[in-house]
Amino acid sequence: AINENLNVAGIRLGLGASHQFTNCGKEGNTGPTQTECNNSYSGTNTIVVINVQGIQEWTVPYTGTYNIVAIGAGGGGNAVFHYPAPFKGGKVSGNYELKKGDVYQILVGQKGESSKEERLAGGGGGGTYIVKKSVIDIGASAVDDVLVVAGGGGGRGGRGNPVNGAETDVKKIAVKSDTRGGIRSNDYRAGGGGGFTGAGEGSLVHLAGGTGGSPFLTGGKGGVGDGNCTPGGFGGGGASREHEAGSGGGFRGGDCPGGWDEYENGGGGYSYSTDSYAIFAVNDVLAHGSVIIYQSYIHAADSIVTFKSVSAGNTAIGDVFSSDNDVAGFSHVLCKEIHRFALMQKGVSATTH
């Protein structure tokens, strides 16, 4: 059977379709363009519009319950020393009620860049954000619009044995009122991660740009700095400076550990979810961020499907019609389910194919 969870009062049809969002092949401290995402999603059911570079706008196709897995990006490594590795991003899994026609802004975090010299540290990873678009200007988005954020991992410190920082930082759950950027490092002023509203602390060096990561509200660029810095990843990753690594972006930006050690790792960005039962974890692999949105259940009864009648002697379903043309994409499945339900109501065993 296609689905056993059907009720007439409010038809709930489990479809299992999914939409996957990636960095669209983009790396560094800026996000992908419309063309890059068009190319990346070609042949899939994922369609996005980009009005601000890197912010992928997705329209909810049906009202229903969606299972969402958001993953933040990992931090950047070292040109020579590969162990210890930089820190992985966060992973947040939860269930969310989404309404057809609403638009969500999805920023997929990108890995912090790895250093090109063994003495230099890596950049912090970008956080991954899903934010409901309630206003045209991204800078006017409210905290209440945030659905879920997965923090980015901290970068790896310079040389062979950097200290401080923790991979589990990204499991820290931010409180709704704390959306600031992260704290910079003490010695060289490596960048803190960008938060939802606040930029990470950093240093303006030779007017080359700050090392702190930018907040979501200003587009989420990673920190940059001068020639002794390694950029953070898109999604608010802080840039490293000299031997000290940048920290990850998040709902609340990651803090640099704050010690006085010369070779220091970055901290991870804080994660957040509006689902009080969400699961917070460290991602399984060191990678760019991603988002997978699963259509768990589609609520179809309110305005999409209207029943006219099913005559006693007719097992066809010709008397069921749609009041909304967009239901055509799954009408075949839906009609079979309604057909089966009608037969069951008459005590006839029905099997869908």
Coordinates of C-alpha atoms in Angstrom, one line a residue:
A1 CA 0.0 0.0 0.0
I2 CA 1.2 3.5 -0.7
N3 CA 0.1 4.9 2.6
E4 CA -1.9 3.6 5.6
N5 CA -2.2 7.0 7.4
L6 CA -5.2 8.6 5.9
N7 CA -8.1 10.3 7.6
V8 CA -11.1 11.8 6.0
A9 CA -11.6 14.8 8.3
G10 CA -8.1 16.1 7.4
I11 CA -6.4 14.0 4.8
R12 CA -2.8 13.4 5.9
L13 CA -0.9 11.8 3.0
G14 CA 2.6 10.6 3.7
L15 CA 4.6 11.3 0.5
G16 CA 8.3 11.1 1.5
A17 CA 9.5 13.6 -1.1
S18 CA 12.6 15.6 -0.2
H19 CA 14.4 18.8 -1.2
Q20 CA 18.1 19.0 -0.7
F21 CA 20.1 22.3 -0.5
T22 CA 23.9 22.5 -0.8
N23 CA 26.6 25.1 -1.3
C24 CA 26.1 24.6 -5.0
G25 CA 29.8 24.0 -5.5
K26 CA 30.8 27.3 -4.0
E27 CA 33.7 27.7 -1.6
G28 CA 35.2 30.5 0.4
N29 CA 33.6 33.4 2.3
T30 CA 30.9 34.3 -0.2
G31 CA 27.9 32.2 -1.2
P32 CA 26.7 30.9 -4.6
T33 CA 25.0 32.8 -7.3
Q34 CA 21.7 32.1 -9.1
T35 CA 23.5 30.5 -12.0
E36 CA 25.6 28.2 -9.8
C37 CA 22.5 27.0 -7.9
N38 CA 20.6 26.5 -11.2
N39 CA 23.4 24.3 -12.5
S40 CA 23.7 22.4 -9.2
Y41 CA 20.0 21.6 -8.9
S42 CA 19.4 20.9 -12.5
G43 CA 17.4 17.7 -12.9
T44 CA 16.1 17.8 -9.2
N45 CA 12.9 19.0 -7.7
T46 CA 14.8 21.8 -5.8
I47 CA 14.1 25.3 -7.1
V48 CA 15.5 28.4 -5.5
V49 CA 15.6 32.1 -6.1
I50 CA 18.6 34.2 -5.1
N51 CA 18.0 37.9 -4.4
V52 CA 21.0 38.3 -2.0
Q53 CA 24.1 36.3 -3.0
G54 CA 24.2 33.0 -1.2
I55 CA 20.7 33.2 0.3
Q56 CA 18.6 30.5 -1.4
E57 CA 14.9 31.3 -1.3
W58 CA 12.6 28.3 -1.3
T59 CA 8.8 28.3 -1.5
V60 CA 6.9 25.7 0.5
P61 CA 4.9 23.5 -2.0
Y62 CA 2.3 22.1 0.4
T63 CA 1.1 22.8 3.9
G64 CA 2.2 20.1 6.3
T65 CA 4.7 18.6 8.6
Y66 CA 8.3 18.6 7.4
N67 CA 11.3 16.8 8.9
I68 CA 14.4 19.1 8.4
V69 CA 18.0 18.2 8.9
A70 CA 20.3 21.3 8.9
I71 CA 24.1 20.8 9.0
G72 CA 26.7 23.5 9.6
A73 CA 30.0 23.6 7.8
G74 CA 33.3 22.4 9.3
G75 CA 36.3 24.6 10.0
G76 CA 39.4 25.0 7.9
G77 CA 42.5 23.0 8.3
N78 CA 46.3 23.4 8.0
A79 CA 48.4 23.2 4.8
V80 CA 50.9 20.7 6.3
F81 CA 49.5 19.2 9.5
H82 CA 46.3 17.2 9.1
Y83 CA 46.0 15.9 12.6
P84 CA 44.3 17.1 14.7
A85 CA 41.7 17.9 12.2
P86 CA 39.5 21.1 12.3
F87 CA 36.2 20.8 14.0
K88 CA 33.0 19.5 12.3
G89 CA 29.8 21.5 12.0
G90 CA 26.6 21.0 14.0
K91 CA 23.7 18.9 12.9
V92 CA 20.1 19.7 13.9
S93 CA 17.1 17.5 13.2
G94 CA 13.5 18.4 13.9
N95 CA 9.9 18.5 12.7
Y96 CA 8.3 21.7 11.6
E97 CA 4.9 22.8 10.4
L98 CA 5.2 24.7 7.2
K99 CA 2.5 26.6 5.2
K100 CA 2.1 26.4 1.5
G101 CA 3.3 29.5 -0.2
D102 CA 5.6 30.7 2.6
V103 CA 9.2 31.5 1.5
Y104 CA 12.2 30.4 3.5
Q105 CA 15.7 31.9 3.2
I106 CA 18.2 29.1 3.3
L107 CA 21.9 30.0 3.9
V108 CA 24.1 26.9 3.5
G109 CA 27.3 27.2 5.4
Q110 CA 30.6 26.7 3.7
K111 CA 33.8 25.3 5.2
G112 CA 36.4 27.7 6.5
E113 CA 39.4 27.9 4.2
S114 CA 42.5 26.0 5.0
S115 CA 45.8 27.8 5.6
K116 CA 48.4 27.8 2.9
E117 CA 51.4 27.8 5.3
E118 CA 52.0 25.4 8.2
R119 CA 52.4 28.3 10.7
L120 CA 48.9 29.8 9.9
A121 CA 45.6 28.7 11.2
G122 CA 42.4 27.8 9.4
G123 CA 39.1 29.8 9.1
G124 CA 35.9 29.1 11.0
G125 CA 33.1 27.2 9.3
G126 CA 29.9 28.9 8.3
G127 CA 26.6 28.3 10.1
T128 CA 23.5 27.0 8.2
Y129 CA 20.4 29.1 8.6
I130 CA 16.7 28.6 7.7
V131 CA 14.7 31.8 8.2
K132 CA 11.2 32.6 7.1
K133 CA 11.0 35.5 4.7
S134 CA 8.6 38.0 6.3
V135 CA 10.0 41.2 4.8
I136 CA 11.8 42.0 1.5
D137 CA 14.9 43.4 3.2
I138 CA 16.9 40.6 4.7
G139 CA 18.3 43.1 7.2
A140 CA 14.9 43.6 8.7
S141 CA 14.3 39.9 9.5
A142 CA 13.2 39.2 13.1
V143 CA 14.4 36.6 15.5
D144 CA 10.9 35.1 15.4
D145 CA 11.4 34.3 11.7
V146 CA 14.3 31.9 12.5
L147 CA 13.3 28.2 12.1
V148 CA 16.6 26.4 12.7
V149 CA 20.3 27.1 12.7
A150 CA 23.2 24.6 12.8
G151 CA 26.5 26.1 14.0
G152 CA 29.7 26.0 12.0
G153 CA 32.8 24.3 13.4
G154 CA 35.9 26.1 14.6
G155 CA 39.1 26.2 12.5
R156 CA 42.4 24.4 13.3
G157 CA 45.2 26.3 14.9
G158 CA 48.6 26.7 13.3
R159 CA 51.6 24.3 13.4
G160 CA 51.6 20.8 14.8
N161 CA 49.7 20.8 18.1
P162 CA 47.2 23.6 18.6
V163 CA 45.2 23.7 21.8
N164 CA 41.7 24.7 23.1
G165 CA 38.4 24.8 21.3
A166 CA 36.0 21.8 21.2
E167 CA 34.1 20.0 18.5
T168 CA 31.1 19.8 20.8
D169 CA 30.8 23.6 20.8
V170 CA 28.3 23.2 17.9
K171 CA 25.9 21.3 20.2
K172 CA 25.5 24.3 22.4
I173 CA 21.9 25.5 22.1
A174 CA 21.5 29.3 21.9
V175 CA 18.8 31.0 23.8
K176 CA 16.4 33.0 21.7
S177 CA 17.6 36.4 23.1
D178 CA 21.3 35.8 22.3
T179 CA 22.1 36.4 18.7
R180 CA 25.4 38.3 19.0
G181 CA 28.6 37.6 17.3
G182 CA 31.5 35.6 18.9
I183 CA 34.5 36.9 20.8
R184 CA 37.9 37.3 19.1
S185 CA 41.1 35.6 20.2
N186 CA 43.4 37.4 22.7
D187 CA 46.8 37.3 21.0
Y188 CA 46.3 37.9 17.3
R189 CA 42.6 38.8 17.2
A190 CA 41.4 35.9 15.1
G191 CA 37.7 36.4 14.3
G192 CA 34.7 35.3 16.3
G193 CA 31.8 33.8 14.3
G194 CA 28.9 35.9 13.1
G195 CA 25.6 35.4 14.8
F196 CA 22.1 36.0 13.5
T197 CA 22.2 39.8 14.3
G198 CA 25.7 40.5 15.5
A199 CA 29.1 40.4 13.7
G200 CA 31.9 38.4 15.2
E201 CA 34.6 40.5 16.9
G202 CA 37.9 40.7 15.0
S203 CA 40.6 43.0 13.9
L204 CA 40.9 45.5 11.1
V205 CA 44.3 44.9 9.7
H206 CA 45.9 47.2 7.1
L207 CA 42.3 48.2 6.1
A208 CA 42.0 44.8 4.5
G209 CA 38.7 43.9 6.2
G210 CA 37.7 42.5 9.6
T211 CA 38.5 39.0 10.7
G212 CA 35.1 38.6 12.4
G213 CA 32.3 36.8 10.5
S214 CA 29.3 38.8 9.3
P215 CA 25.8 38.1 10.7
F216 CA 22.9 36.6 8.7
L217 CA 21.2 40.0 8.6
T218 CA 24.0 41.5 6.5
G219 CA 24.4 38.5 4.2
G220 CA 26.6 36.1 6.2
K221 CA 30.0 36.6 4.6
G222 CA 32.9 35.0 6.2
G223 CA 35.7 37.1 7.8
V224 CA 38.7 38.0 5.7
G225 CA 41.6 40.1 7.2
D226 CA 45.0 40.6 5.7
G227 CA 47.7 38.3 4.1
N228 CA 48.4 36.6 7.4
C229 CA 44.7 35.6 7.7
T230 CA 42.8 32.6 6.4
P231 CA 39.2 33.5 5.4
G232 CA 36.2 32.0 7.3
G233 CA 33.5 30.2 5.4
F234 CA 30.2 31.7 4.1
G235 CA 27.7 31.7 6.9
G236 CA 29.6 34.0 9.3
G237 CA 32.8 32.0 9.8
G238 CA 35.5 34.0 11.4
A239 CA 38.9 34.4 9.7
S240 CA 42.1 33.2 11.4
R241 CA 45.0 35.5 12.1
E242 CA 48.5 34.2 12.3
H243 CA 48.5 31.0 14.4
E244 CA 45.0 31.4 15.9
A245 CA 42.0 30.0 14.1
G246 CA 38.7 31.6 13.3
S247 CA 35.4 30.5 15.0
G248 CA 32.2 29.2 13.5
G249 CA 29.1 31.1 12.6
G250 CA 25.8 30.3 14.2
F251 CA 22.6 31.6 15.8
R252 CA 25.0 33.0 18.3
G253 CA 28.5 33.3 16.9
G254 CA 31.3 31.0 18.1
D255 CA 33.8 32.4 20.5
C256 CA 37.6 32.1 20.1
P257 CA 38.7 30.2 23.2
G258 CA 40.2 33.2 24.9
G259 CA 43.5 31.7 26.1
W260 CA 46.9 33.2 25.7
D261 CA 48.3 30.2 23.8
E262 CA 50.1 31.0 20.6
Y263 CA 48.6 28.2 18.5
E264 CA 44.9 28.0 19.2
N265 CA 41.9 26.4 17.6
G266 CA 38.6 28.2 17.0
G267 CA 35.3 27.7 18.7
G268 CA 32.1 26.4 17.2
G269 CA 28.9 28.5 16.5
Y270 CA 25.8 27.9 18.6
S271 CA 22.8 26.0 17.1
Y272 CA 19.1 26.8 17.5
S273 CA 15.7 25.3 16.8
T274 CA 12.1 26.2 17.2
D275 CA 11.3 22.5 17.7
S276 CA 11.6 21.8 21.4
Y277 CA 12.3 18.2 20.6
A278 CA 15.0 18.8 18.0
I279 CA 18.1 16.7 18.2
F280 CA 21.5 18.5 18.4
A281 CA 24.6 16.6 17.4
V282 CA 28.0 17.0 15.7
N283 CA 28.0 16.2 12.0
D284 CA 29.3 12.8 11.0
V285 CA 31.9 14.2 8.6
L286 CA 34.0 17.3 8.0
A287 CA 32.2 19.0 5.1
H288 CA 30.3 21.9 3.8
G289 CA 26.9 22.5 5.2
S290 CA 23.6 21.2 3.8
V291 CA 19.9 21.1 4.3
I292 CA 17.5 18.3 3.6
I293 CA 13.7 18.9 3.9
Y294 CA 11.5 15.9 3.9
Q295 CA 7.8 16.1 3.3
S296 CA 6.6 14.0 6.2
Y297 CA 2.9 14.7 5.8
I298 CA 0.8 16.9 3.6
H299 CA -2.4 18.3 5.0
A300 CA -4.7 18.3 2.1
A301 CA -8.3 18.6 3.3
D302 CA -8.8 22.3 4.1
S303 CA -8.7 23.8 0.6
I304 CA -7.1 21.3 -1.8
V305 CA -9.5 18.4 -2.1
T306 CA -13.3 18.5 -2.1
F307 CA -15.5 15.4 -2.0
K308 CA -18.7 15.5 -4.2
S309 CA -20.0 12.0 -3.9
V310 CA -19.1 8.3 -4.5
S311 CA -22.1 6.3 -5.7
A312 CA -22.8 3.0 -4.0
G313 CA -22.2 0.9 -7.1
N314 CA -19.2 2.8 -8.5
T315 CA -15.7 1.9 -7.5
A316 CA -14.2 4.6 -9.8
I317 CA -13.1 7.8 -8.2
G318 CA -14.4 10.2 -10.9
D319 CA -16.5 12.1 -8.4
V320 CA -13.5 13.5 -6.5
F321 CA -12.2 16.7 -7.8
S322 CA -9.5 19.2 -6.9
S323 CA -10.2 22.9 -6.1
D324 CA -6.5 23.8 -6.4
N325 CA -4.6 23.1 -9.6
D326 CA -1.3 22.5 -7.9
V327 CA -2.5 19.2 -6.5
A328 CA -2.0 17.7 -9.9
G329 CA 1.5 16.7 -9.0
F330 CA 0.3 14.0 -6.6
S331 CA -3.3 13.6 -7.7
H332 CA -2.6 10.1 -9.0
V333 CA -1.4 8.9 -5.6
L334 CA -4.1 10.8 -3.8
C335 CA -6.9 9.4 -5.9
K336 CA -5.7 5.9 -5.3
E337 CA -5.7 6.5 -1.6
I338 CA -9.2 8.0 -1.7
H339 CA -10.4 5.1 -3.9
R340 CA -9.0 2.6 -1.3
F341 CA -10.7 4.5 1.5
A342 CA -14.1 4.5 -0.3
L343 CA -13.9 0.8 -0.8
M344 CA -12.9 0.2 2.9
Q345 CA -15.9 2.3 4.0
K346 CA -18.1 -0.2 2.1
G347 CA -16.4 -3.2 3.6
V348 CA -14.5 -4.1 0.4
S349 CA -10.8 -5.1 0.7
A350 CA -8.8 -2.6 -1.4
T351 CA -5.2 -2.6 -2.5
T352 CA -3.4 0.4 -4.0
H353 CA -0.6 0.0 -6.5

